[in-house]
CSV table of C-alpha atoms in Angstrom, one decimal:
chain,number,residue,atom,x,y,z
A,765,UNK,CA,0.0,0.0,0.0
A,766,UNK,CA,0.8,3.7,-0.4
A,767,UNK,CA,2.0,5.4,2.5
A,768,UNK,CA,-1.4,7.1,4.6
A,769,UNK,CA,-1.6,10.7,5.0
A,770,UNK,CA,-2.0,11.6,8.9
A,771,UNK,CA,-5.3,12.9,7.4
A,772,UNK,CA,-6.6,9.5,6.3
A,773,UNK,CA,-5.0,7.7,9.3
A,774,UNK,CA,-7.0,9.8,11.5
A,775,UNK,CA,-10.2,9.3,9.2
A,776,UNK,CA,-9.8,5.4,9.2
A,777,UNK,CA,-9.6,5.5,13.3
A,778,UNK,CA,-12.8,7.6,13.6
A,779,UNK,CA,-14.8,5.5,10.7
A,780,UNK,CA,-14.0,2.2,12.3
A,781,UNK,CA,-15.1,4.1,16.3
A,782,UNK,CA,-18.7,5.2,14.2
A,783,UNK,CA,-22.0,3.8,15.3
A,784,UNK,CA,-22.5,0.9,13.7
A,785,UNK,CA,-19.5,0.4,11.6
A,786,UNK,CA,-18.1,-3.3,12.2
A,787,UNK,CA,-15.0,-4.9,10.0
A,788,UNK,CA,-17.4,-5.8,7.0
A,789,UNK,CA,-18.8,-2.6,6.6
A,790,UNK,CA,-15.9,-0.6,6.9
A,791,UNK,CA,-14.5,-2.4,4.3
A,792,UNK,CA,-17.2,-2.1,1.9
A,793,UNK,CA,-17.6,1.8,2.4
A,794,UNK,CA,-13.5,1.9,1.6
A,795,UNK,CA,-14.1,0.1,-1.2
A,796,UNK,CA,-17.2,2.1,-2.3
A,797,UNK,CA,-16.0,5.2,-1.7
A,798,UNK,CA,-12.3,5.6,-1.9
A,799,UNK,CA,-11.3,6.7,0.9
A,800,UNK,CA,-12.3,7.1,5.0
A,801,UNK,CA,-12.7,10.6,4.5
A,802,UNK,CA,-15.2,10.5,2.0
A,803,UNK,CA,-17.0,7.5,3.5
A,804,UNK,CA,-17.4,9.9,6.7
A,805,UNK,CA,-19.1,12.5,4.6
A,806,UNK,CA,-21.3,10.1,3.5
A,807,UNK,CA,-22.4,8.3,6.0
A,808,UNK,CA,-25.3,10.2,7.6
A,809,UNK,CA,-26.7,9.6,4.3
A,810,UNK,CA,-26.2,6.1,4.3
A,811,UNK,CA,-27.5,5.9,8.1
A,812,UNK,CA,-30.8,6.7,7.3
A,813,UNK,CA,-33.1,9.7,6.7
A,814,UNK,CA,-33.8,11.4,10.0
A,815,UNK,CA,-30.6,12.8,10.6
A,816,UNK,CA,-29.9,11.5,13.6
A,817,UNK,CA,-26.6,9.8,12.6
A,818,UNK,CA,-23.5,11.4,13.4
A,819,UNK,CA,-19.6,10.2,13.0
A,820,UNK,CA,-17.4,9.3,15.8
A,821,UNK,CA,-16.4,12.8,17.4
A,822,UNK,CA,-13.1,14.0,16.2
A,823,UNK,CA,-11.9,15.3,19.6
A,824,UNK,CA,-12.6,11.4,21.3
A,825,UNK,CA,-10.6,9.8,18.4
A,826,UNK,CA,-7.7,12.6,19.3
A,827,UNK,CA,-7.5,11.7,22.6
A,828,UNK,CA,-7.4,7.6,21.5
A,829,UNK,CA,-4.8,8.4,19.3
A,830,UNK,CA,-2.7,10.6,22.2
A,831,UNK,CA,-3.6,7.6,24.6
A,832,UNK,CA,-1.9,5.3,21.7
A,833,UNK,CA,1.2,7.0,21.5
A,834,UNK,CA,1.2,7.2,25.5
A,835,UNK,CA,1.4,3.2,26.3
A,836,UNK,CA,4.1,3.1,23.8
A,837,UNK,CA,2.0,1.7,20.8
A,838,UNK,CA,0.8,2.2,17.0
A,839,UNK,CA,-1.7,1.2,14.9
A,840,UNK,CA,-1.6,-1.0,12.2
A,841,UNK,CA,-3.8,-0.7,9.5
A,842,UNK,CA,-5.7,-3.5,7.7
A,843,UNK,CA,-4.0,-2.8,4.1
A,844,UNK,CA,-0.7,-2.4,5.8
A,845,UNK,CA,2.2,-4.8,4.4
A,846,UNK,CA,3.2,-5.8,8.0
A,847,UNK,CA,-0.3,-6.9,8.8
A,848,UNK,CA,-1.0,-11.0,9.5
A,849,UNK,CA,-1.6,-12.3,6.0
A,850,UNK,CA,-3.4,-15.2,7.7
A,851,UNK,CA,-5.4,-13.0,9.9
A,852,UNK,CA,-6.3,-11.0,6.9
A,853,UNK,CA,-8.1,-13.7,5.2
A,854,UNK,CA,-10.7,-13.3,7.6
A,855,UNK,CA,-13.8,-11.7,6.5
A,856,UNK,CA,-14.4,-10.5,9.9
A,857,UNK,CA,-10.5,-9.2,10.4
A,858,UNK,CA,-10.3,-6.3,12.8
A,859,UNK,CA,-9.6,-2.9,10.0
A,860,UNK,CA,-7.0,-1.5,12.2
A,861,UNK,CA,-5.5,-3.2,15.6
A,862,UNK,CA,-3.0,-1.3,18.0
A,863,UNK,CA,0.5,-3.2,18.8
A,864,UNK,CA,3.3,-3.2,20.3
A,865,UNK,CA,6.3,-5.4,19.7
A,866,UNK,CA,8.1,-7.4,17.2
A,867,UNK,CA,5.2,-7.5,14.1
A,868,UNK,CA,7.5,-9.4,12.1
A,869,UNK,CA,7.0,-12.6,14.3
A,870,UNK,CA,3.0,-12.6,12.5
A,871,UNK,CA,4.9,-13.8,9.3
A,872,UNK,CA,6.3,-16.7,10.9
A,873,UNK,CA,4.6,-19.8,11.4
A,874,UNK,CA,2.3,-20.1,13.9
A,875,UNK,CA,0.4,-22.2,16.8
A,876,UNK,CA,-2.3,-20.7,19.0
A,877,UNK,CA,-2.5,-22.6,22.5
A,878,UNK,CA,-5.3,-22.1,24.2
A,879,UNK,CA,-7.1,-23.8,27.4
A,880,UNK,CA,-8.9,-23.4,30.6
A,881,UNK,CA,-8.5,-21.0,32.8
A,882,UNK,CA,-8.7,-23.0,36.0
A,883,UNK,CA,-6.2,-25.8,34.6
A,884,UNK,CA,-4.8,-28.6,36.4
A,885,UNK,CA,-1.1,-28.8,37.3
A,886,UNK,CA,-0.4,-31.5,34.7
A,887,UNK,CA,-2.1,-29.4,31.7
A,888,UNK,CA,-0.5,-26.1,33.1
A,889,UNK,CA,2.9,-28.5,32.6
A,890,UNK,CA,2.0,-29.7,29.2
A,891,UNK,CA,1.2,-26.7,28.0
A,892,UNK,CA,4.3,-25.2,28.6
A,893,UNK,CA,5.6,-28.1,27.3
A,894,UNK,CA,3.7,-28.0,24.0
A,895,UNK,CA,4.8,-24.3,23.6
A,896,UNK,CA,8.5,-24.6,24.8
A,897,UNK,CA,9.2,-27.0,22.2
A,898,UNK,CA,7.4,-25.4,19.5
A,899,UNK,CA,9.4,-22.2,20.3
A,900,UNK,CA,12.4,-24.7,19.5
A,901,UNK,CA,11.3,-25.7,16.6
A,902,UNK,CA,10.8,-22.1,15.0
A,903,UNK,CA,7.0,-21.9,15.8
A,904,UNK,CA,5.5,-18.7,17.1
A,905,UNK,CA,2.8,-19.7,20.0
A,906,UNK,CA,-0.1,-17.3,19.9
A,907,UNK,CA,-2.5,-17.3,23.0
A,908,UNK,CA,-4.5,-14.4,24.9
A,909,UNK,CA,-3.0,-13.9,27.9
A,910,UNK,CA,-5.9,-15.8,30.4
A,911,UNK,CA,-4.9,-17.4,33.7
A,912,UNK,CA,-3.9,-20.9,33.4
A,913,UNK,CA,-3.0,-22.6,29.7
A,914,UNK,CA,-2.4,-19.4,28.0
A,915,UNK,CA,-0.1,-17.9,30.7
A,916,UNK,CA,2.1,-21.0,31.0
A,917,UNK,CA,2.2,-20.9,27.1
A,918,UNK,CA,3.6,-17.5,26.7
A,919,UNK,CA,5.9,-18.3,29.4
A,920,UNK,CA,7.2,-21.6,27.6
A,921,UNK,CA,7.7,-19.5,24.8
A,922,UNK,CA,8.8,-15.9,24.7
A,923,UNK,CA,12.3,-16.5,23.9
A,924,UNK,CA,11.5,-18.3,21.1
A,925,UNK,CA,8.7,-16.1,20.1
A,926,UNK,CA,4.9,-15.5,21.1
A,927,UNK,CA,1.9,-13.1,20.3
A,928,UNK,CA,-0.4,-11.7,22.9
A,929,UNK,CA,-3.8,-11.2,22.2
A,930,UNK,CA,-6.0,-9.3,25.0
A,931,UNK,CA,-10.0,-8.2,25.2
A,932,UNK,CA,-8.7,-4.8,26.7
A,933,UNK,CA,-7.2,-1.9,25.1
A,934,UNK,CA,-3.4,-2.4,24.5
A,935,UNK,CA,-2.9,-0.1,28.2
A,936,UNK,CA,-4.8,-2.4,30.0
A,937,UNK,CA,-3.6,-5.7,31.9
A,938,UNK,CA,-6.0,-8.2,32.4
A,939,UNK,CA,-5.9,-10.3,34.4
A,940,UNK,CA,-3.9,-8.0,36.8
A,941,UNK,CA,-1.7,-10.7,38.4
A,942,UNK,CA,-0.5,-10.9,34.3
A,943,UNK,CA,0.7,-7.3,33.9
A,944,UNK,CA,4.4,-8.2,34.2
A,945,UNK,CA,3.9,-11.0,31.6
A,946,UNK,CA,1.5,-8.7,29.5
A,947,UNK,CA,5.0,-6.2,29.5
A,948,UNK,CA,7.4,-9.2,28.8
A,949,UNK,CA,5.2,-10.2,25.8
A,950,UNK,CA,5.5,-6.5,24.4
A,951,UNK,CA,8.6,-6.7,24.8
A,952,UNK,CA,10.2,-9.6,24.1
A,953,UNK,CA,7.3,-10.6,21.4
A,954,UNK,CA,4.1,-8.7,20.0
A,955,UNK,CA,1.0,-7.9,21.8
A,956,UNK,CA,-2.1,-6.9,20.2
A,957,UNK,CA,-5.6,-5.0,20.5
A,958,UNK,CA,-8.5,-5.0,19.0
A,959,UNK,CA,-10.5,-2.3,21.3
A,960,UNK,CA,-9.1,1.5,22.1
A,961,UNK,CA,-7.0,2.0,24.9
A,962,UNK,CA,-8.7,2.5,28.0
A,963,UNK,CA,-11.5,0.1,27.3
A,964,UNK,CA,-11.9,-2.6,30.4
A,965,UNK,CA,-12.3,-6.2,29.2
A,966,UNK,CA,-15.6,-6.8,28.9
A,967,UNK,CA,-17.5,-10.5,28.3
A,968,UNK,CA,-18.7,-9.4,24.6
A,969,UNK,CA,-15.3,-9.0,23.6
A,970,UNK,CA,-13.4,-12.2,24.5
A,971,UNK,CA,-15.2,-14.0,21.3
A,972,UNK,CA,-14.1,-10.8,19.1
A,973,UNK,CA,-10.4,-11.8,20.9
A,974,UNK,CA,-10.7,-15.2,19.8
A,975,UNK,CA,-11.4,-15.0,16.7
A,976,UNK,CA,-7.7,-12.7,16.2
A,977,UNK,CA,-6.0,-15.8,18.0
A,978,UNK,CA,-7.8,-18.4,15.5
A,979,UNK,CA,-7.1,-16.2,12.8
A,980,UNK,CA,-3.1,-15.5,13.5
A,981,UNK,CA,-2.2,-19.2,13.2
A,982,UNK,CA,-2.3,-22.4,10.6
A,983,UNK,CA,-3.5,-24.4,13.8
A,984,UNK,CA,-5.2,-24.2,17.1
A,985,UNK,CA,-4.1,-26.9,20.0
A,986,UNK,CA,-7.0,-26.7,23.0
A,987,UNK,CA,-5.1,-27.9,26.1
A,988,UNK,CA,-8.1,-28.5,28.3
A,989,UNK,CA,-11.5,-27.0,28.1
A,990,UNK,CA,-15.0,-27.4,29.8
A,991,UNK,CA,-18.0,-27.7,27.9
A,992,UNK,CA,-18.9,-24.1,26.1
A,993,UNK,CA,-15.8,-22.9,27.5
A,994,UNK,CA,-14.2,-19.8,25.5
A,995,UNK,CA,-11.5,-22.2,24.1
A,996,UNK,CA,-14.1,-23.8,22.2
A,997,UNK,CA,-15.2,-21.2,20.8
A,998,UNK,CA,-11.7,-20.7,19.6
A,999,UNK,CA,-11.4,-23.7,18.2
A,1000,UNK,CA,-14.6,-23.5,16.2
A,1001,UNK,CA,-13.6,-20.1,14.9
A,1002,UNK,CA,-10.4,-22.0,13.8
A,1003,UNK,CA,-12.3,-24.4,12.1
A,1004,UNK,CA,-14.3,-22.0,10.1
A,1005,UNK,CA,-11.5,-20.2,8.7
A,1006,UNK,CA,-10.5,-23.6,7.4
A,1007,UNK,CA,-7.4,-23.7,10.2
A,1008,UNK,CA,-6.3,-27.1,12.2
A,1009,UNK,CA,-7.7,-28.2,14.8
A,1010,UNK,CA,-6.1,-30.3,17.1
A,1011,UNK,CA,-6.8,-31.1,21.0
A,1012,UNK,CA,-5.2,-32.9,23.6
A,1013,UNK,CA,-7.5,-35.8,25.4
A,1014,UNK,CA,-8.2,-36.0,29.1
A,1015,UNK,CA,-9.8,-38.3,31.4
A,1016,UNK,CA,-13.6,-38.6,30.8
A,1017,UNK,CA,-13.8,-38.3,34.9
A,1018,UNK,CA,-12.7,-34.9,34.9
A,1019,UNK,CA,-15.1,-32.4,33.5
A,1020,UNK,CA,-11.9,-29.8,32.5
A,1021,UNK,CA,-11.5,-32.6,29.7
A,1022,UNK,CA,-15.0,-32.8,28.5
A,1023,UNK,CA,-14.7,-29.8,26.0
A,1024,UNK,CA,-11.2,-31.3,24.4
A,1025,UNK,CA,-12.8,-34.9,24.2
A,1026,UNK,CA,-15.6,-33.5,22.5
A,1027,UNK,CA,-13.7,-31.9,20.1
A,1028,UNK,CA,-11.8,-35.1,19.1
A,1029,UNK,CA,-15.4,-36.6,18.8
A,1030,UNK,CA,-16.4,-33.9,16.7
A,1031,UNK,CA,-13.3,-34.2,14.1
A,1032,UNK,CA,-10.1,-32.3,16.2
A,1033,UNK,CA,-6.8,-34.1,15.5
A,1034,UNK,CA,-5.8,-35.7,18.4
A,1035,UNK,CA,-2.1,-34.3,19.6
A,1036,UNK,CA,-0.3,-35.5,22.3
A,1037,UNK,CA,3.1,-33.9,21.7
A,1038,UNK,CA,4.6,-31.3,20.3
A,1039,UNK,CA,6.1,-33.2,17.5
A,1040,UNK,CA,2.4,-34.4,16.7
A,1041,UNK,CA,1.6,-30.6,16.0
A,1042,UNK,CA,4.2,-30.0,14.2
A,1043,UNK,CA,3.8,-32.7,11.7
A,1044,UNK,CA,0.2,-31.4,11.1
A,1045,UNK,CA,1.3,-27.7,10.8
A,1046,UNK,CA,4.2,-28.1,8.5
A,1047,UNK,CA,2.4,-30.1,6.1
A,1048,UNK,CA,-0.4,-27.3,6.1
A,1049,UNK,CA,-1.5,-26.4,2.8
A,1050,UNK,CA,-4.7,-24.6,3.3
A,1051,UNK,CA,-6.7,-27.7,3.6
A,1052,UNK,CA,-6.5,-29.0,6.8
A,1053,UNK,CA,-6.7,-32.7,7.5
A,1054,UNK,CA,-9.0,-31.8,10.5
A,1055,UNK,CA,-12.5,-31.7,10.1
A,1056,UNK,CA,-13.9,-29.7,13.0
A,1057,UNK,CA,-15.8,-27.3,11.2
A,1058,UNK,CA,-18.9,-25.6,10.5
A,1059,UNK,CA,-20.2,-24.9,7.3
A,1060,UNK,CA,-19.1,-22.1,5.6
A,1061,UNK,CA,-20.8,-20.1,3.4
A,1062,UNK,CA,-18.9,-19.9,-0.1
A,1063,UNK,CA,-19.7,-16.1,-1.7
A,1064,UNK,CA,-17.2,-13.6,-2.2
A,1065,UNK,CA,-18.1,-10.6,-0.6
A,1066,UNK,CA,-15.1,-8.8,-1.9
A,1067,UNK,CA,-15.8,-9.5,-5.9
A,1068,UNK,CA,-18.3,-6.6,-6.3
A,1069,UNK,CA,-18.1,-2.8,-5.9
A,1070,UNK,CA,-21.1,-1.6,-4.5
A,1071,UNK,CA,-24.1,-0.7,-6.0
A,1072,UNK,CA,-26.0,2.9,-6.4
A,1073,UNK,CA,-29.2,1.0,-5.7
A,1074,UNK,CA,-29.8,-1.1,-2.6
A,1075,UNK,CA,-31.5,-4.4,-3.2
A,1076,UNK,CA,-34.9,-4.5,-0.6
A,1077,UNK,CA,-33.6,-7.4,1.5
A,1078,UNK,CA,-35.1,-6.0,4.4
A,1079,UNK,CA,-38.3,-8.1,4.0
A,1080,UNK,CA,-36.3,-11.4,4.0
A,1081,UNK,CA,-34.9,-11.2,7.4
A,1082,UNK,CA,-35.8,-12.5,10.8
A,1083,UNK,CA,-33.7,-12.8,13.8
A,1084,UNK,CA,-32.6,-16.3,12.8
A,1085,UNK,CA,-28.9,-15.5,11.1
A,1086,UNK,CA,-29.1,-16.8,7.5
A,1087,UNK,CA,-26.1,-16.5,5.1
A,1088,UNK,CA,-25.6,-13.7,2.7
A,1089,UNK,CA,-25.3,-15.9,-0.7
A,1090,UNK,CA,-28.6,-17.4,0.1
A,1091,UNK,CA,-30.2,-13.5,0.8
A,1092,UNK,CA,-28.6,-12.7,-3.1
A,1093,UNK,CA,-30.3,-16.2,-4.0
A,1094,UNK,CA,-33.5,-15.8,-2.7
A,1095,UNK,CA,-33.5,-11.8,-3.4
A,1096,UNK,CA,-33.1,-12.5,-7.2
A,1097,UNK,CA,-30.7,-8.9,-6.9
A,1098,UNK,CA,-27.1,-8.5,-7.5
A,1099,UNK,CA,-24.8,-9.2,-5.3
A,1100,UNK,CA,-23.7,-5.8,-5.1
A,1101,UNK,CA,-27.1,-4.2,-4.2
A,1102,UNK,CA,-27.8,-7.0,-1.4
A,1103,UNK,CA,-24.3,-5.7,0.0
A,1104,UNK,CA,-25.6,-2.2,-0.2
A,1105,UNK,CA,-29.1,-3.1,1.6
A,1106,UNK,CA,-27.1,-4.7,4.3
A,1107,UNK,CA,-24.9,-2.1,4.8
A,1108,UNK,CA,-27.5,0.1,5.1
A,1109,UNK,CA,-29.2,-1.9,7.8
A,1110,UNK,CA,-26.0,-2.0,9.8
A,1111,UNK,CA,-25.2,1.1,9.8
A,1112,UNK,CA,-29.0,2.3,11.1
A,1113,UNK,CA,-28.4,-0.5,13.6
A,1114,UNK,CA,-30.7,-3.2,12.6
A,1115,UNK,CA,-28.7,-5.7,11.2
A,1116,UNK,CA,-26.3,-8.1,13.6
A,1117,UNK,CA,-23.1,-9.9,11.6
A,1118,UNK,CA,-22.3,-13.3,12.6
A,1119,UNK,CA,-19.7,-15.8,12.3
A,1120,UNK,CA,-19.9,-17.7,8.7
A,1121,UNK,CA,-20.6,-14.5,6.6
A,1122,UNK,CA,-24.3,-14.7,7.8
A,1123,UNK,CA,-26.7,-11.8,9.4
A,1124,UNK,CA,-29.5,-11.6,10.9
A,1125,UNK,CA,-32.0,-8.9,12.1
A,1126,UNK,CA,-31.3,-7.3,15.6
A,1127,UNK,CA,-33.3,-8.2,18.5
């Protein structure tokens, strides 16, 4: 990409902080309209008739950017040639994340290691394990910083190299007994954010952190997990992006195991060793030989520009999320003008993006 202007920097930050404006529709209203400066102009438009919209406030996205600089970090945009090529094959890949560290280490190979939070001693030591010798080995271990499995993985590995990924802004330490390792991992490897700085890790955006650690790596290992534990939900993110999936088997007595067990039941690679990872992620060609995975829907939603005319899609929605290819489908419109209505919809608030590339009609 071509080097931003501090004028188009700024106008990316406070299009991405507007109401309404998630990863998918940012994208599309770049792509529509050149530029975030333009797409800011006309987005009350877009919004809706009454008026009521308005942009994020220019003095708010100031201070974020002074707050930024202040813990020592810098954005990096989407288009940027530093940016995670895996992580940008998402269709739901955060537009602009704030970092600080070594970004180089997102172009190496890597493993995310994820697990419970209230792990046993013997997982805590094979985690470690796990990530130590895939360190060795010239792995990067990805993780999010939680008590537990992903503490004693960045631990294991940030000599050899590790990336942090928090719920927080990138000045906040979560969970506070971490802050030292949060600094380490700065430091000594790359720590990323999705949210601004100052914002307090809240339940809603652990998911959104997940799906960054899925996205980051060829391959997720799930240490130990409960049932509908937040690893799982890592690991099914992984699986939709057409990444490994691999898990580590416990004893079916104790329920910390039930969520990895399941997962091997459900198509996960069974691992028991480093070695066994590493086998699965060097031979990684994009089609991964698990088959933990959801259905996922097959449209390109960066083929088209934009139409002038939005498609009246409105009429075909309910709460339940359905997929965008079968909206275009059923609509009998481009695909284009179906992308327009849905933008449209989003930005007025009352249309909810889900995992999969499908959307549903908010609550």
């Amino acid at each position: 990409m071509t080097a931003l202007s501090q004028e188009e920097a700024f106008a990316r930050i406070r299009l991405l902080r507007s109401p309404n404006v998630g990863p998918v529709s940012y994208r599309q209203l770049l792509r529509r309209f050149g530029t975030a400066q333009a797409a800011l102009v006309a987005l009350p438009d877009l919004a809706g008739r009454s008026g009521a919209y308005r942009v994020a406030d220019e003095g708010r996205v100031a201070n974020e950017v002074a707050a930024v600089r202040g813990a020592g970090a810098r954005y990096l945009f989407h288009d940027a040639a530093e940016y995670p090529v895996l992580l940008a094959e998402l269709d739901s890949a955060p537009p602009i994340l704030t970092c600080r560290g070594d970004t180089t280490l997102a172009a190496k190979p890597c493993v995310a290691i994820v697990g419970a939070r209230n792990a046993s001693a013997a997982a805590v030591k094979l985690a470690r394990q796990f990530a130590g010798d895939l360190a060795d080995a010239g792995f990067v271990v990805v993780s999010g910083l939680a008590r537990g499995i992903d503490g004693a993985a960045h631990q294991a590995s940030l000599n050899g190299g590790t990336i942090g990924v928090i719920a927080s802004g990138i000045d906040i330490a979560y969970p506070p007994e971490h802050a030292d390792l949060q600094e380490q991992v700065a430091s000594q490897g790359l720590l990323l954010a999705e949210q601004p700085p100052g914002t307090e890790p809240l339940a809603r955006h652990f998911p959104s952190r997940n799906r960054i650690i899925a996205g980051l790596a060829a391959g997720t290992v799930v240490v130990e997990a409960a049932p509908k534990s937040g690893s799982l939900i890592t690991a099914r993110l992984a699986g939709e992006a057409g990444r490994e999936v691999m898990a580590v088997p416990g004893s079916p007595l104790d329920a910390r195991a039930q969520g990895c067990n399941q997962l091997i039941r459900d198509g996960a690679i069974l691992v028991q060793s480093a070695d066994d990872v590493i086998e699965l992620i060097s031979a990684f060609s994009g089609a991964p030989r698990s088959t933990f995975r959801e259905s996922v829907a097959s449209f390109d939603y960066g083929s088209d520009e934009l139409a002038d005319t939005p498609a009246d899609v409105a009429g075909l929605l309910t709460v339940a999320p359905i997929g965008v290819d079968e909206l275009i489908r059923q609509s009998g419109e481009s695909a284009a003008a179906v992308q327009l209505a849905l933008l449209e919809l989003e930005l007025s608030g009352r249309l909810v993006r889900h995992a999969a590339g499908r959307v549903s009609l908010t609550l």
